[in-house]
GROMACS .gro file of C-alpha atoms in nm:
model
  169
    1THR     CA    1   0.000   0.003   0.007
    2VAL     CA    2   0.122   0.351  -0.096
    3TYR     CA    3   0.010   0.618   0.147
    4SER     CA    4  -0.020   0.978   0.024
    5GLY     CA    5  -0.182   1.306   0.076
    6GLN     CA    6  -0.386   1.487  -0.187
    7ASN     CA    7  -0.229   1.700  -0.473
    8THR     CA    8   0.111   1.548  -0.488
    9PHE     CA    9   0.329   1.292  -0.670
   10ASN     CA   10   0.427   0.965  -0.525
   11SER     CA   11   0.650   0.685  -0.634
   12THR     CA   12   0.688   0.340  -0.539
   13GLY     CA   13   0.920   0.070  -0.698
   14PHE     CA   14   0.960  -0.298  -0.757
   15ILE     CA   15   1.204  -0.524  -0.918
   16VAL     CA   16   1.147  -0.745  -1.222
   17SER     CA   17   1.391  -1.032  -1.234
   18ASN     CA   18   1.459  -1.271  -1.514
   19LEU     CA   19   1.624  -1.577  -1.395
   20SER     CA   20   1.607  -1.764  -1.732
   21SER     CA   21   1.883  -1.775  -2.006
   22LYS     CA   22   1.639  -1.602  -2.253
   23PRO     CA   23   1.573  -1.234  -2.270
   24LEU     CA   24   1.231  -1.128  -2.128
   25MET     CA   25   1.017  -0.864  -2.277
   26GLY     CA   26   0.657  -0.773  -2.196
   27ARG     CA   27   0.420  -0.495  -2.105
   28PHE     CA   28   0.228  -0.378  -1.806
   29GLU     CA   29  -0.154  -0.356  -1.824
   30LEU     CA   30  -0.384  -0.200  -1.576
   31LYS     CA   31  -0.717  -0.387  -1.506
   32SER     CA   32  -1.021  -0.217  -1.401
   33ASP     CA   33  -1.156  -0.451  -1.148
   34GLN     CA   34  -1.327  -0.252  -0.860
   35PRO     CA   35  -1.374  -0.438  -0.532
   36GLU     CA   36  -1.639  -0.295  -0.306
   37GLY     CA   37  -1.524  -0.009  -0.083
   38THR     CA   38  -1.243   0.104  -0.313
   39ILE     CA   39  -1.231   0.359  -0.598
   40LEU     CA   40  -1.082   0.285  -0.945
   41LEU     CA   41  -0.748   0.469  -0.987
   42GLU     CA   42  -0.760   0.622  -1.329
   43ILE     CA   43  -0.495   0.506  -1.586
   44ASN     CA   44  -0.386   0.871  -1.648
   45LYS     CA   45  -0.283   0.903  -1.273
   46LEU     CA   46  -0.005   0.627  -1.312
   47GLU     CA   47   0.310   0.637  -1.508
   48PHE     CA   48   0.572   0.360  -1.529
   49TYR     CA   49   0.940   0.439  -1.537
   50LYS     CA   50   1.272   0.233  -1.540
   51ASN     CA   51   1.611   0.324  -1.407
   52LEU     CA   52   1.918   0.397  -1.620
   53TYR     CA   53   2.248   0.353  -1.446
   54VAL     CA   54   2.495   0.633  -1.414
   55GLU     CA   55   2.869   0.570  -1.356
   56MET     CA   56   3.011   0.746  -1.053
   57ASP     CA   57   3.374   0.895  -1.044
   58ASN     CA   58   3.485   0.572  -0.846
   59GLY     CA   59   3.351   0.355  -1.127
   60MET     CA   60   3.051   0.235  -0.930
   61MET     CA   61   2.740   0.197  -1.134
   62VAL     CA   62   2.421   0.330  -0.954
   63PRO     CA   63   2.066   0.329  -1.072
   64ASP     CA   64   1.987   0.715  -1.093
   65ALA     CA   65   1.789   0.857  -1.379
   66LEU     CA   66   1.432   0.762  -1.431
   67VAL     CA   67   1.294   0.732  -1.796
   68PRO     CA   68   0.937   0.653  -1.888
   69LEU     CA   69   0.876   0.315  -2.022
   70ALA     CA   70   0.820   0.292  -2.404
   71LEU     CA   71   0.488   0.284  -2.572
   72MET     CA   72   0.239   0.058  -2.417
   73ASN     CA   73   0.463   0.030  -2.097
   74ILE     CA   74   0.701  -0.215  -2.253
   75LEU     CA   75   0.986  -0.353  -2.050
   76GLU     CA   76   1.288  -0.537  -2.153
   77VAL     CA   77   1.487  -0.743  -1.897
   78PRO     CA   78   1.806  -0.927  -2.023
   79ALA     CA   79   1.873  -1.287  -1.930
   80ARG     CA   80   1.978  -1.346  -1.565
   81THR     CA   81   1.930  -0.974  -1.468
   82SER     CA   82   1.690  -0.770  -1.278
   83VAL     CA   83   1.541  -0.424  -1.370
   84LEU     CA   84   1.410  -0.162  -1.126
   85VAL     CA   85   1.060  -0.023  -1.219
   86TRP     CA   86   0.902   0.268  -1.071
   87ILE     CA   87   0.542   0.382  -1.071
   88GLU     CA   88   0.463   0.746  -1.023
   89ILE     CA   89   0.110   0.819  -0.887
   90ASP     CA   90  -0.029   1.158  -0.940
   91THR     CA   91  -0.286   1.242  -0.651
   92HIS     CA   92  -0.395   1.573  -0.797
   93GLY     CA   93  -0.768   1.591  -0.794
   94LEU     CA   94  -0.813   1.263  -0.610
   95LYS     CA   95  -1.039   1.257  -0.311
   96PRO     CA   96  -0.941   1.098   0.025
   97GLY     CA   97  -1.011   0.723   0.010
   98LYS     CA   98  -0.870   0.383  -0.091
   99TYR     CA   99  -0.771   0.322  -0.455
  100GLU     CA  100  -0.692  -0.016  -0.606
  101ARG     CA  101  -0.574  -0.137  -0.941
  102THR     CA  102  -0.446  -0.467  -1.062
  103ILE     CA  103  -0.136  -0.455  -1.270
  104THR     CA  104  -0.069  -0.749  -1.503
  105PHE     CA  105   0.271  -0.809  -1.672
  106LEU     CA  106   0.203  -0.982  -2.014
  107PRO     CA  107   0.519  -1.137  -2.148
  108SER     CA  108   0.586  -1.102  -2.515
  109TYR     CA  109   0.793  -1.421  -2.550
  110SER     CA  110   0.699  -1.789  -2.501
  111GLY     CA  111   0.806  -1.967  -2.192
  112PHE     CA  112   0.728  -1.672  -1.941
  113LYS     CA  113   0.408  -1.675  -1.740
  114GLN     CA  114   0.176  -1.376  -1.698
  115LYS     CA  115   0.201  -1.218  -1.347
  116GLU     CA  116  -0.032  -1.001  -1.166
  117PHE     CA  117   0.001  -0.775  -0.840
  118LYS     CA  118  -0.225  -0.525  -0.675
  119LEU     CA  119  -0.139  -0.156  -0.625
  120ASN     CA  120  -0.314  -0.003  -0.332
  121LEU     CA  121  -0.317   0.362  -0.278
  122GLU     CA  122  -0.463   0.534   0.038
  123VAL     CA  123  -0.505   0.904  -0.007
  124ALA     CA  124  -0.539   1.100   0.333
  125PRO     CA  125  -0.738   1.406   0.377
  126VAL     CA  126  -0.436   1.628   0.376
  127ASP     CA  127  -0.384   1.865   0.082
  128LEU     CA  128  -0.014   1.885   0.029
  129GLN     CA  129  -0.055   2.188  -0.208
  130ALA     CA  130  -0.232   2.396   0.057
  131PRO     CA  131   0.082   2.520   0.237
  132LYS     CA  132   0.275   2.777   0.018
  133LEU     CA  133   0.632   2.685   0.071
  134LYS     CA  134   0.918   2.798  -0.142
  135GLN     CA  135   1.109   2.511  -0.272
  136TRP     CA  136   1.435   2.526  -0.449
  137THR     CA  137   1.699   2.317  -0.618
  138TYR     CA  138   2.029   2.393  -0.804
  139ILE     CA  139   2.158   2.281  -1.139
  140SER     CA  140   2.528   2.237  -1.178
  141ASN     CA  141   2.548   2.235  -1.561
  142PRO     CA  142   2.296   2.487  -1.702
  143ALA     CA  143   2.475   2.438  -2.050
  144ASP     CA  144   2.335   2.080  -2.057
  145SER     CA  145   2.089   2.041  -2.344
  146SER     CA  146   1.838   1.868  -2.113
  147LEU     CA  147   1.795   2.183  -1.895
  148PRO     CA  148   1.473   2.296  -2.031
  149GLN     CA  149   1.307   1.944  -1.967
  150CYS     CA  150   1.475   1.925  -1.626
  151VAL     CA  151   1.327   2.263  -1.530
  152LYS     CA  152   0.976   2.158  -1.658
  153THR     CA  153   0.998   1.843  -1.446
  154LEU     CA  154   1.105   2.039  -1.135
  155ALA     CA  155   0.833   2.281  -1.186
  156ARG     CA  156   0.577   2.007  -1.222
  157HIS     CA  157   0.688   1.859  -0.887
  158GLY     CA  158   0.635   2.196  -0.709
  159VAL     CA  159   0.990   2.339  -0.713
  160THR     CA  160   0.958   2.725  -0.725
  161THR     CA  161   1.319   2.836  -0.754
  162VAL     CA  162   1.604   2.696  -0.965
  163TYR     CA  163   1.957   2.804  -0.890
  164ALA     CA  164   2.195   2.760  -1.197
  165MET     CA  165   2.565   2.794  -1.143
  166LEU     CA  166   2.682   2.995  -1.452
  167SER     CA  167   3.050   3.045  -1.556
  168ARG     CA  168   3.211   3.248  -1.822
  169GLU     CA  169   3.431   3.025  -2.028
   0.00000   0.00000   0.00000
């Protein structure tokens, strides 16, 4: 279960492991079953992401960047590896209550079984957008071509001030 307030973004993660000697590919599908006492969590409130690895100065590889899964939430898992998958849940506009979805992983290759799991979200009657707090972050390389997208993403998550370190070279 993921616990959240209203009007915010929440993330939860899980690992997809492929213990076989064949590559695994498949897609995530959201089912619309609605048990009594729960509210259907709309599809547009969920987004799937996977990690990309970044090499640190000491050579260590760490999962850092999150990128959206391809069209139709397709995930690839090489043989004998695991992939971190993240779900971002947007609670903007949701009323307090319990929300439930069934997520099914439908494999594209033979020899793999379909898997299902429940995603439970409980939204508390606390509006996290109500307090008006200034938030800030800094960007160390404003010359990076990804800066416009980075700033848009930060603004979408409520960051109000971006500090960019500029240099004259």
